[in-house]
Short mmCIF file of C-alpha atoms and ligand atoms in Angstrom, two decimals:
data_model
loop_
_atom_site.label_atom_id
_atom_site.label_comp_id
_atom_site.label_asym_id
_atom_site.label_seq_id
_atom_site.Cartn_x
_atom_site.Cartn_y
_atom_site.Cartn_z
CA UNK A 1289 26.15 -11.42 4.27
CA UNK A 1290 24.98 -10.07 1.56
CA UNK A 1291 21.87 -7.52 2.08
CA UNK A 1292 19.36 -5.56 0.35
CA UNK A 1293 17.42 -2.60 2.06
CA UNK A 1294 14.26 -1.49 1.32
CA UNK A 1295 13.18 1.82 1.32
CA UNK A 1296 9.22 2.98 1.88
CA UNK A 1297 9.73 7.11 2.11
CA UNK A 1298 6.23 8.52 2.56
CA UNK A 1299 6.14 12.34 2.61
CA UNK A 1300 7.21 13.12 6.39
CA UNK A 1301 8.38 9.74 8.30
CA UNK A 1302 10.84 7.00 6.05
CA UNK A 1303 10.25 3.11 7.30
CA UNK A 1304 13.58 0.50 6.55
CA UNK A 1305 14.18 -2.93 6.68
CA UNK A 1306 17.13 -4.65 6.45
CA UNK A 1307 16.63 -8.77 4.44
CA UNK A 1308 20.34 -10.45 4.68
CA UNK A 1309 20.53 -12.05 1.61
CA UNK A 1310 20.69 -16.84 2.11
CA UNK A 1311 22.57 -18.94 0.32
CA UNK A 1312 19.24 -20.15 -1.61
CA UNK A 1313 18.24 -16.33 -2.30
CA UNK A 1314 16.44 -17.00 0.64
CA UNK A 1315 15.68 -13.32 2.04
CA UNK A 1316 15.45 -13.31 6.41
CA UNK A 1317 14.28 -9.81 7.47
CA UNK A 1318 16.36 -8.91 9.48
CA UNK A 1319 15.85 -5.23 10.62
CA UNK A 1320 12.84 -2.89 10.65
CA UNK A 1321 13.05 0.91 11.16
CA UNK A 1322 11.74 3.20 10.44
CA UNK A 1323 12.90 7.73 10.73
CA UNK A 1324 9.37 9.51 11.37
CA UNK A 1325 8.64 13.61 12.68
CA UNK A 1326 10.93 14.54 9.90
CA UNK A 1327 9.90 18.70 9.31
CA UNK A 1328 9.24 18.65 12.94
CA UNK A 1329 11.04 17.08 15.16
CA UNK A 1330 12.73 13.03 13.64
CA UNK A 1331 13.07 10.47 15.83
CA UNK A 1332 14.72 6.97 14.37
CA UNK A 1333 13.08 3.13 16.55
CA UNK A 1334 14.25 0.00 14.75
CA UNK A 1335 13.99 -3.22 16.01
CA UNK A 1336 16.23 -6.61 15.09
CA UNK A 1337 15.18 -9.63 14.93
CA UNK A 1338 12.63 -11.43 17.28
CA UNK A 1339 11.32 -7.77 17.71
CA UNK A 1340 14.35 -6.35 19.49
CA UNK A 1341 14.82 -2.94 20.66
CA UNK A 1342 17.23 -1.87 19.07
CA UNK A 1343 17.62 1.93 18.83
CA UNK A 1344 15.17 4.68 20.16
CA UNK A 1345 16.76 8.10 18.94
CA UNK A 1346 15.60 11.85 18.74
CA UNK A 1347 16.96 14.11 16.22
CA UNK A 1348 17.39 18.28 16.09
CA UNK A 1349 15.81 19.48 13.05
CA UNK A 1350 18.32 20.74 11.96
CA UNK A 1351 20.38 17.14 11.22
CA UNK A 1352 17.49 15.80 9.77
CA UNK A 1353 15.89 18.64 7.24
CA UNK A 1354 14.68 16.55 4.83
CA UNK A 1355 13.89 13.09 3.77
CA UNK A 1356 17.32 12.52 2.14
CA UNK A 1357 18.91 13.50 5.69
CA UNK A 1358 16.52 10.47 7.46
CA UNK A 1359 18.46 7.95 4.45
CA UNK A 1360 21.60 8.90 5.06
CA UNK A 1361 20.72 8.33 9.13
CA UNK A 1362 19.71 5.91 8.28
CA UNK A 1363 22.19 3.96 6.20
CA UNK A 1364 24.70 6.11 8.52
CA UNK A 1365 23.07 4.07 11.46
CA UNK A 1366 22.73 0.57 9.34
CA UNK A 1367 26.54 0.20 8.30
CA UNK A 1368 28.13 1.49 10.98
CA UNK A 1369 25.75 -1.45 13.15
CA UNK A 1370 25.00 -3.10 10.83
CA UNK A 1371 27.79 -3.91 9.29
CA UNK A 1372 26.68 -5.22 6.30
CA UNK A 1373 27.36 -5.42 2.42
CA UNK A 1374 24.60 -3.60 1.23
CA UNK A 1375 24.10 -5.06 -2.77
CA UNK A 1376 20.96 -2.69 -3.21
CA UNK A 1377 18.45 -0.52 -2.39
CA UNK A 1378 14.53 -1.19 -2.78
CA UNK A 1379 12.02 1.68 -2.77
CA UNK A 1380 8.36 1.61 -2.71
CA UNK A 1381 7.22 4.15 -5.09
CA UNK A 1382 3.52 4.93 -5.55
CA UNK A 1383 2.94 5.71 -9.18
CA UNK A 1384 5.06 3.78 -12.49
CA UNK A 1385 2.46 6.24 -14.58
CA UNK A 1386 0.81 3.74 -18.01
CA UNK A 1387 3.69 2.56 -18.87
CA UNK A 1388 6.01 0.75 -15.98
CA UNK A 1389 4.05 -2.35 -15.06
CA UNK A 1390 6.99 -4.18 -13.73
CA UNK A 1391 9.86 -3.20 -11.03
CA UNK A 1392 12.65 -1.56 -12.18
CA UNK A 1393 17.08 -0.35 -11.92
CA UNK A 1394 16.60 3.77 -11.81
CA UNK A 1395 19.61 5.54 -13.56
CA UNK A 1396 18.97 9.83 -14.04
CA UNK A 1397 16.84 9.08 -16.99
CA UNK A 1398 14.18 6.36 -15.00
CA UNK A 1399 13.86 9.05 -11.79
CA UNK A 1400 13.04 11.32 -14.33
CA UNK A 1401 10.75 9.80 -16.35
CA UNK A 1402 9.20 8.87 -12.22
CA UNK A 1403 8.98 12.82 -11.81
CA UNK A 1404 6.33 13.40 -14.66
CA UNK A 1405 4.64 11.13 -12.34
CA UNK A 1406 4.07 14.15 -9.67
CA UNK A 1407 1.50 15.71 -10.38
CA UNK A 1408 -0.21 12.21 -10.42
CA UNK A 1409 0.97 11.70 -6.99
CA UNK A 1410 1.23 15.32 -5.57
CA UNK A 1411 1.43 13.74 -1.77
CA UNK A 1412 3.10 10.60 -1.64
CA UNK A 1413 6.03 10.61 -5.46
CA UNK A 1414 8.31 13.10 -3.93
CA UNK A 1415 8.78 11.61 -0.72
CA UNK A 1416 8.94 8.35 -2.48
CA UNK A 1417 11.84 10.07 -4.81
CA UNK A 1418 14.12 11.56 -2.62
CA UNK A 1419 15.78 8.85 -1.41
CA UNK A 1420 16.75 7.22 -4.71
CA UNK A 1421 17.74 10.96 -6.54
CA UNK A 1422 19.71 11.64 -3.01
CA UNK A 1423 21.77 7.86 -3.80
CA UNK A 1424 22.09 8.23 -6.99
CA UNK A 1425 24.27 11.15 -6.23
CA UNK A 1426 26.15 9.66 -3.45
CA UNK A 1427 26.10 5.96 -4.40
CA UNK A 1428 26.15 5.87 -7.54
CA UNK A 1429 27.64 2.48 -7.75
CA UNK A 1430 24.70 1.16 -5.35
CA UNK A 1431 22.21 -0.81 -7.34
CA UNK A 1432 18.64 1.17 -7.07
CA UNK A 1433 15.35 -0.47 -7.76
CA UNK A 1434 12.41 1.19 -8.08
CA UNK A 1435 8.24 -0.73 -6.85
CA UNK A 1436 5.79 0.95 -8.23
CA UNK A 1437 2.30 0.80 -6.04
CA UNK A 1438 0.24 0.72 -9.68
CA UNK A 1439 2.34 -1.79 -11.10
CA UNK A 1440 0.54 -5.29 -10.29
CA UNK A 1441 -3.10 -3.02 -11.52
CA UNK A 1442 -1.57 -2.45 -15.01
CA UNK A 1443 -2.64 -5.56 -17.34
CA UNK A 1444 -6.47 -3.70 -16.87
CA UNK A 1445 -9.26 -3.77 -19.62
CA UNK A 1446 -9.69 -0.68 -21.65
CA UNK A 1447 -12.83 -0.84 -20.26
CA UNK A 1448 -11.43 -1.05 -16.14
CA UNK A 1449 -8.49 1.57 -17.42
CA UNK A 1450 -10.41 4.41 -18.53
CA UNK A 1451 -12.81 7.33 -17.10
CA UNK A 1452 -15.61 7.73 -19.35
CA UNK A 1453 -14.31 11.16 -20.28
CA UNK A 1454 -12.84 12.28 -23.14
CA UNK A 1455 -11.24 9.78 -25.32
CA UNK A 1456 -7.99 12.38 -25.17
CA UNK A 1457 -7.91 12.88 -21.30
CA UNK A 1458 -7.16 8.86 -20.68
CA UNK A 1459 -4.03 10.05 -23.26
CA UNK A 1460 -2.80 12.37 -20.55
CA UNK A 1461 -3.05 10.25 -17.70
CA UNK A 1462 -6.04 10.60 -16.11
CA UNK A 1463 -7.00 6.70 -16.05
CA UNK A 1464 -7.48 4.36 -13.69
CA UNK A 1465 -4.01 3.17 -12.23
CA UNK A 1466 -4.98 1.36 -8.39
CA UNK A 1467 -2.97 1.03 -5.67
CA UNK A 1468 -1.17 -1.17 -3.81
CA UNK A 1469 0.32 -3.32 -5.52
CA UNK A 1470 2.74 -5.40 -4.24
CA UNK A 1471 0.50 -6.06 -1.22
CA UNK A 1472 -1.58 -7.44 -3.19
CA UNK A 1473 1.10 -9.23 -5.37
CA UNK A 1474 2.22 -10.24 -2.14
CA UNK A 1475 -0.28 -12.04 -0.75
CA UNK A 1476 -1.89 -12.89 -4.62
CA UNK A 1477 1.70 -15.03 -4.61
CA UNK A 1478 1.36 -16.74 -0.67
CA UNK A 1479 -2.51 -18.26 -1.87
CA UNK A 1480 0.48 -20.49 -3.53
CA UNK A 1481 2.00 -21.09 -1.06
CA UNK A 1482 -1.23 -21.85 1.49
CA UNK A 1483 -3.85 -22.33 -0.45
CA UNK A 1484 -2.93 -23.65 -3.73
CA UNK A 1485 -6.78 -24.81 -5.44
CA UNK A 1486 -7.72 -20.27 -4.58
CA UNK A 1487 -4.99 -18.67 -6.36
CA UNK A 1488 -6.20 -20.21 -9.62
CA UNK A 1489 -9.56 -18.95 -9.48
CA UNK A 1490 -11.59 -16.09 -8.61
CA UNK A 1491 -10.82 -14.16 -5.40
CA UNK A 1492 -11.45 -10.69 -3.60
CA UNK A 1493 -8.59 -9.26 -1.35
CA UNK A 1494 -9.84 -6.29 1.78
CA UNK A 1495 -6.52 -4.59 2.49
CA UNK A 1496 -7.87 -2.58 4.96
CA UNK A 1497 -5.46 -1.09 6.18
CA UNK A 1498 -4.66 2.78 6.98
CA UNK A 1499 -4.83 3.13 4.13
CA UNK A 1500 -8.11 0.72 2.74
CA UNK A 1501 -9.14 -1.03 -1.03
CA UNK A 1502 -10.02 -4.10 -2.52
CA UNK A 1503 -9.00 -6.20 -5.82
CA UNK A 1504 -10.39 -8.76 -7.44
CA UNK A 1505 -8.51 -11.12 -8.62
CA UNK A 1506 -7.95 -14.04 -11.07
CA UNK A 1507 -6.03 -16.98 -11.37
CA UNK A 1508 -3.28 -14.39 -9.72
CA UNK A 1509 -4.22 -11.52 -11.56
CA UNK A 1510 -5.96 -8.06 -10.45
CA UNK A 1511 -8.52 -7.40 -13.18
CA UNK A 1512 -10.52 -4.62 -11.40
CA UNK A 1513 -9.59 -2.35 -8.25
CA UNK A 1514 -11.80 0.53 -6.20
CA UNK A 1515 -8.65 3.07 -6.07
CA UNK A 1516 -8.17 4.97 -8.94
CA UNK A 1517 -6.72 7.79 -10.36
CA UNK A 1518 -5.49 8.81 -7.32
CA UNK A 1519 -5.35 6.33 -3.83
CA UNK A 1520 -9.01 8.75 -2.50
CA UNK A 1521 -10.74 6.73 -3.85
CA UNK A 1522 -13.11 4.05 -2.94
CA UNK A 1523 -13.42 2.41 -0.30
CA UNK A 1524 -13.67 5.60 2.66
CA UNK A 1525 -9.83 4.86 5.46
CA UNK A 1526 -7.98 6.64 8.43
CA UNK A 1527 -8.39 10.18 7.47
CA UNK A 1528 -8.48 9.25 3.30
CA UNK A 1529 -12.20 9.49 2.08
CA UNK A 1530 -13.39 7.10 -0.59
CA UNK A 1531 -15.19 7.39 -3.28
CA UNK A 1532 -17.83 10.50 -3.48
CA UNK A 1533 -19.71 12.25 -6.16
CA UNK A 1534 -17.58 15.02 -8.47
CA UNK A 1535 -19.83 17.50 -8.00
CA UNK A 1536 -19.31 17.33 -4.84
CA UNK A 1537 -15.68 18.67 -5.37
CA UNK A 1538 -17.26 20.73 -7.80
CA UNK A 1539 -19.84 22.03 -5.54
CA UNK A 1540 -17.07 22.88 -2.38
CA UNK A 1541 -14.18 25.65 -4.91
CA UNK A 1542 -18.11 27.84 -6.35
CA UNK A 1543 -19.98 28.20 -3.32
CA UNK A 1544 -17.32 27.42 -0.21
CA UNK A 1545 -14.18 29.21 -1.95
CA UNK A 1546 -12.00 26.92 -0.67
CA UNK A 1547 -8.52 26.20 -2.37
CA UNK A 1548 -7.45 22.85 -3.75
CA UNK A 1549 -5.02 23.07 -1.72
CA UNK A 1550 -7.59 23.13 1.09
CA UNK A 1551 -10.47 20.23 -0.57
CA UNK A 1552 -7.23 17.99 -0.87
CA UNK A 1553 -6.19 18.45 2.21
CA UNK A 1554 -9.73 17.96 3.63
CA UNK A 1555 -9.95 14.75 1.10
CA UNK A 1556 -6.71 12.89 2.63
CA UNK A 1557 -6.13 14.38 5.74
CA UNK A 1558 -9.19 15.06 7.65
CA UNK A 1559 -12.17 12.55 5.94
CA UNK A 1560 -12.74 8.87 6.49
CA UNK A 1561 -13.26 7.36 9.80
CA UNK A 1562 -11.15 10.26 11.00
CA UNK A 1563 -14.51 12.67 9.57
CA UNK A 1564 -16.83 10.57 10.18
CA UNK A 1565 -16.42 10.18 14.01
CA UNK A 1566 -14.34 13.18 14.68
CA UNK A 1567 -13.20 10.98 17.53
CA UNK A 1568 -9.59 8.82 15.74
CA UNK A 1569 -8.70 7.56 12.46
CA UNK A 1570 -7.68 4.04 13.93
CA UNK A 1571 -10.56 1.59 14.39
CA UNK A 1572 -8.88 0.60 17.86
CA UNK A 1573 -9.80 3.63 19.57
CA UNK A 1574 -13.57 3.71 17.54
CA UNK A 1575 -14.61 -0.11 18.58
CA UNK A 1576 -13.24 1.27 22.40
CA UNK A 1577 -15.45 4.74 21.78
CA UNK A 1578 -19.66 5.81 23.16
CA UNK A 1579 -20.00 7.28 20.60
CA UNK A 1580 -23.18 7.29 17.57
CA UNK A 1581 -20.20 8.15 16.16
CA UNK A 1582 -17.77 6.70 16.76
CA UNK A 1583 -19.73 3.49 15.78
CA UNK A 1584 -21.68 5.11 12.74
CA UNK A 1585 -17.93 5.33 10.89
CA UNK A 1586 -17.09 1.89 11.56
CA UNK A 1587 -20.93 0.71 10.42
CA UNK A 1588 -19.96 2.85 7.19
CA UNK A 1589 -16.11 1.22 7.12
CA UNK A 1590 -18.42 -2.11 6.88
CA UNK A 1591 -21.52 -1.18 4.89
CA UNK A 1592 -18.73 0.30 1.66
CA UNK A 1593 -16.84 -3.08 2.13
CA UNK A 1594 -19.74 -4.99 1.31
CA UNK A 1595 -20.73 -2.98 -1.49
CA UNK A 1596 -17.51 -3.06 -3.54
CA UNK A 1597 -17.71 -6.83 -2.50
CA UNK A 1598 -20.88 -7.34 -4.65
CA UNK A 1599 -18.72 -4.36 -7.31
CA UNK A 1600 -15.88 -6.77 -7.24
CA UNK A 1601 -18.12 -10.24 -7.26
CA UNK A 1602 -19.82 -8.42 -11.07
CA UNK A 1603 -15.92 -7.94 -11.99
CA UNK A 1604 -15.41 -11.13 -11.16
CA UNK A 1605 -18.77 -13.01 -12.79
CA UNK A 1606 -18.76 -14.61 -9.05
CA UNK A 1607 -16.10 -14.83 -6.59
CA UNK A 1608 -14.01 -18.33 -4.69
CA UNK A 1609 -12.82 -16.61 -1.87
CA UNK A 1610 -12.42 -13.56 0.08
CA UNK A 1611 -9.14 -12.81 1.84
CA UNK A 1612 -8.56 -10.15 4.73
CA UNK A 1613 -5.04 -9.03 4.93
CA UNK A 1614 -3.50 -5.10 6.83
CA UNK A 1615 -3.97 -3.66 9.80
CA UNK A 1616 -7.89 -3.95 9.67
CA UNK A 1617 -8.12 -6.86 8.26
CA UNK A 1618 -5.08 -9.17 10.32
CA UNK A 1619 -6.16 -8.10 13.52
CA UNK A 1620 -9.26 -7.19 13.97
CA UNK A 1621 -12.13 -10.86 14.60
CA UNK A 1622 -15.09 -7.72 15.59
CA UNK A 1623 -14.09 -6.17 11.85
CA UNK A 1624 -13.85 -9.66 10.37
CA UNK A 1625 -16.89 -10.76 11.90
CA UNK A 1626 -18.74 -7.76 10.82
CA UNK A 1627 -17.35 -7.75 7.39
CA UNK A 1628 -18.95 -11.05 6.97
CA UNK A 1629 -22.82 -11.01 7.76
CA UNK A 1630 -22.72 -8.75 4.33
CA UNK A 1631 -21.26 -11.32 2.47
CA UNK A 1632 -24.56 -13.17 3.35
CA UNK A 1633 -25.95 -12.84 -0.16
CA UNK A 1634 -22.70 -14.42 -1.77
CA UNK A 1635 -22.88 -18.19 0.50
CA UNK A 1636 -19.80 -16.50 2.94
CA UNK A 1637 -20.42 -17.96 7.28
CA UNK A 1638 -17.95 -18.01 9.25
CA UNK A 1639 -16.26 -19.95 11.70
CA UNK A 1640 -16.21 -18.22 14.79
CA UNK A 1641 -13.90 -19.85 16.79
CA UNK A 1642 -11.19 -19.95 13.57
CA UNK A 1643 -11.92 -16.26 13.39
CA UNK A 1644 -11.57 -15.20 17.12
CA UNK A 1645 -7.46 -18.21 16.59
CA UNK A 1646 -8.09 -15.49 13.59
CA UNK A 1647 -6.77 -19.11 12.13
CA UNK A 1648 -5.20 -18.72 8.02
CA UNK A 1649 -9.18 -20.24 6.61
CA UNK A 1650 -11.60 -17.93 9.13
CA UNK A 1651 -15.52 -20.03 6.36
CA UNK A 1652 -17.05 -22.95 7.93
CA UNK A 1653 -16.62 -25.91 5.56
CA UNK A 1654 -19.68 -25.62 3.95
CA UNK A 1655 -19.61 -22.02 2.81
CA UNK A 1656 -20.46 -20.96 -0.10
CA UNK A 1657 -16.54 -19.13 -0.39
CA UNK A 1658 -13.75 -19.69 1.28
CA UNK A 1659 -12.34 -16.68 4.25
CA UNK A 1660 -8.88 -16.15 4.11
CA UNK A 1661 -6.77 -14.09 6.26
CA UNK A 1662 -3.11 -14.01 4.29
CA UNK A 1663 -0.91 -10.69 6.26
CA UNK A 1664 0.56 -8.65 4.08
CA UNK A 1665 4.44 -8.07 3.24
CA UNK A 1666 5.03 -5.72 1.26
CA UNK A 1667 8.27 -4.20 1.85
CA UNK A 1668 9.58 -8.37 1.38
CA UNK A 1669 7.54 -8.31 -2.31
CA UNK A 1670 10.37 -4.76 -2.57
CA UNK A 1671 13.53 -6.78 -1.32
CA UNK A 1672 12.33 -10.13 -4.05
CA UNK A 1673 11.26 -7.79 -6.83
CA UNK A 1674 14.88 -6.36 -5.86
CA UNK A 1675 16.86 -9.24 -5.72
CA UNK A 1676 16.06 -10.82 -9.28
CA UNK A 1677 16.73 -7.12 -10.73
CA UNK A 1678 19.26 -7.26 -9.82
CA UNK A 1679 20.40 -10.73 -11.05
CA UNK A 1680 19.13 -10.22 -14.22
CA UNK A 1681 21.15 -7.11 -14.40
CA UNK A 1682 24.17 -8.74 -13.43
CA UNK A 1683 23.56 -11.58 -16.06
CA UNK A 1684 23.87 -9.29 -18.53
CA UNK A 1685 20.99 -7.77 -19.86
CA UNK A 1686 23.19 -4.27 -18.22
P1 ADP B 192 -0.80 0.88 6.78
O1 ADP B 192 -2.39 1.37 6.12
O2 ADP B 192 -0.31 2.07 7.21
O3 ADP B 192 -0.03 0.28 6.74
P2 ADP B 192 -2.36 -0.79 8.76
O4 ADP B 192 -2.30 -2.13 7.66
O5 ADP B 192 -0.94 -0.52 9.45
O6 ADP B 192 -1.97 0.77 7.97
O7 ADP B 192 -3.41 -0.84 9.83
C1 ADP B 192 -3.78 0.83 10.14
C2 ADP B 192 -4.81 0.56 11.00
O8 ADP B 192 -4.83 -1.32 11.16
C3 ADP B 192 -4.67 1.33 12.46
O9 ADP B 192 -4.46 2.40 11.93
C4 ADP B 192 -5.90 0.51 12.44
O10 ADP B 192 -6.62 1.02 12.26
C5 ADP B 192 -5.68 -0.82 12.46
N1 ADP B 192 -5.54 -1.70 13.41
C6 ADP B 192 -4.49 -2.18 14.20
N2 ADP B 192 -4.36 -3.39 14.58
C7 ADP B 192 -6.01 -3.28 14.96
C8 ADP B 192 -6.89 -4.57 15.98
N3 ADP B 192 -5.69 -5.30 16.48
N4 ADP B 192 -7.70 -4.00 15.64
C9 ADP B 192 -8.82 -2.99 15.24
N5 ADP B 192 -8.11 -2.70 14.03
C10 ADP B 192 -6.59 -1.62 14.13
#
C-alpha cells in the first residue's frame, strides 16, 4: 500500500503519523507516534490502528541527539516494522511568511526561503525545518511538502493584516499572520460535511488546546483571528500569556533588566494558565484543584474567550455558529458550558444533555446561534495537502 508520512516537529519532540492511501485516494491512519525528550532523554512511542501499542522505547542522548536523528529513527522503525511504500512526506511548518498561502513541494531553494522566516518564529521554525533538510540530503527523490499554519489566514484584508506601525514595518514582515490555520482549514472543510448550511455562514471556530486561538470564518475563509505576528497573541494558553500591552515588555526590559531571552521564556513557557494558577498548564489539573488561583486561571480563560467572541462577531458583522475544537473544546463539557454562558448576549443557548454527551450539535432548537463540537485533525489535513501537491506535480507541473 502507498503511504504518506506526516511530520510535526516541535522544539524537543517529533510527532509522526503514517497514512495509507486507499484506491480512491482516501486516507487511512495506520500509525500515530511521538519521539519526545529530544535533547534530554529521548523516547519513541507509537500506536497502530485502533490504538494498539506498537512501541514504547527509550534511547540514549548520544543515539538521538537532535530532531534529524529523531526523524531518522521514526523513518527506519516505520520502514522495518511497517514495510510501507512511502510516496511523500508532509510537514507542518508554522510560518510560511507573507507569500505562501498554499502548501508546496520543498526543494533547496524553497527551504532557503523558509529559513528566512526563522526570526519570525524562532522557537518553532528551526525544529520544523530540520527534518526537511535531513530528508532533502538523505532522500532527495522523496517528495516533501510544507504545509503552513499561517496559510489559511493569508487572504485577510489589509486592515486585519496591518499593525498600526509606520507602514515600512509591514513590508519588513511585521504583520498579523495568524496560526492554527491547518486546524481551521480542517474544521471548515468538515463543516461542509456535517453542517453544510453553517459552512457558508458566519462562524467562529475556537481552537482551545494547549495552544489556543479563535478564528472568524465566513463561507469557509478566514477573515480575522486572535493570534498575530507570533503564536503568543490573543487568548491566554497553557503556558503562553496571550494578549499583552507591549508596554509591559518595555517595562520589564528597562525597569527589571530582564534580557530578551528571559522575557521570551516568561511569555512562552511560564505564563498563561500555568503562570496564573502557579499549579499547572493543564485544564484537567485546574478543574480538579480546589485552589482559588486555579479557579482564577480558568475564570480568566473563559472571560477572554467571551471577549474575543465579541471581537470576532464584530469582524463577521454578526454570528451564525460557534464551533469548539482541540483538547479543551473537544473534551471538557464543563468548560464549554462556562464559555457558552458568556455567549448568551449573542443568543447562544446550550442543550446541557447534548453537551454532556459531547454531541456534534450542543445548542437548543431555540438558540439564535448554532453551537457545535467538531474534532480537529491537523495531520489528516497535512496528508491531504501532501497528496494533492504531489499528484499535481506528477501530472506534469514539475
Ligand atoms: P496541543 O495544543 O498541544 O495540540 P491539545 O489540543 O491536545 O493541545 O490540547 C491539550 C490540552 O487540552 C491539555 O493541556 C488540557 O488542558 C486540555 N484537555 C484535554 N482533555 C481534557 C479534558 N478531558 N478536560 C479538560 N481539558 C482537557
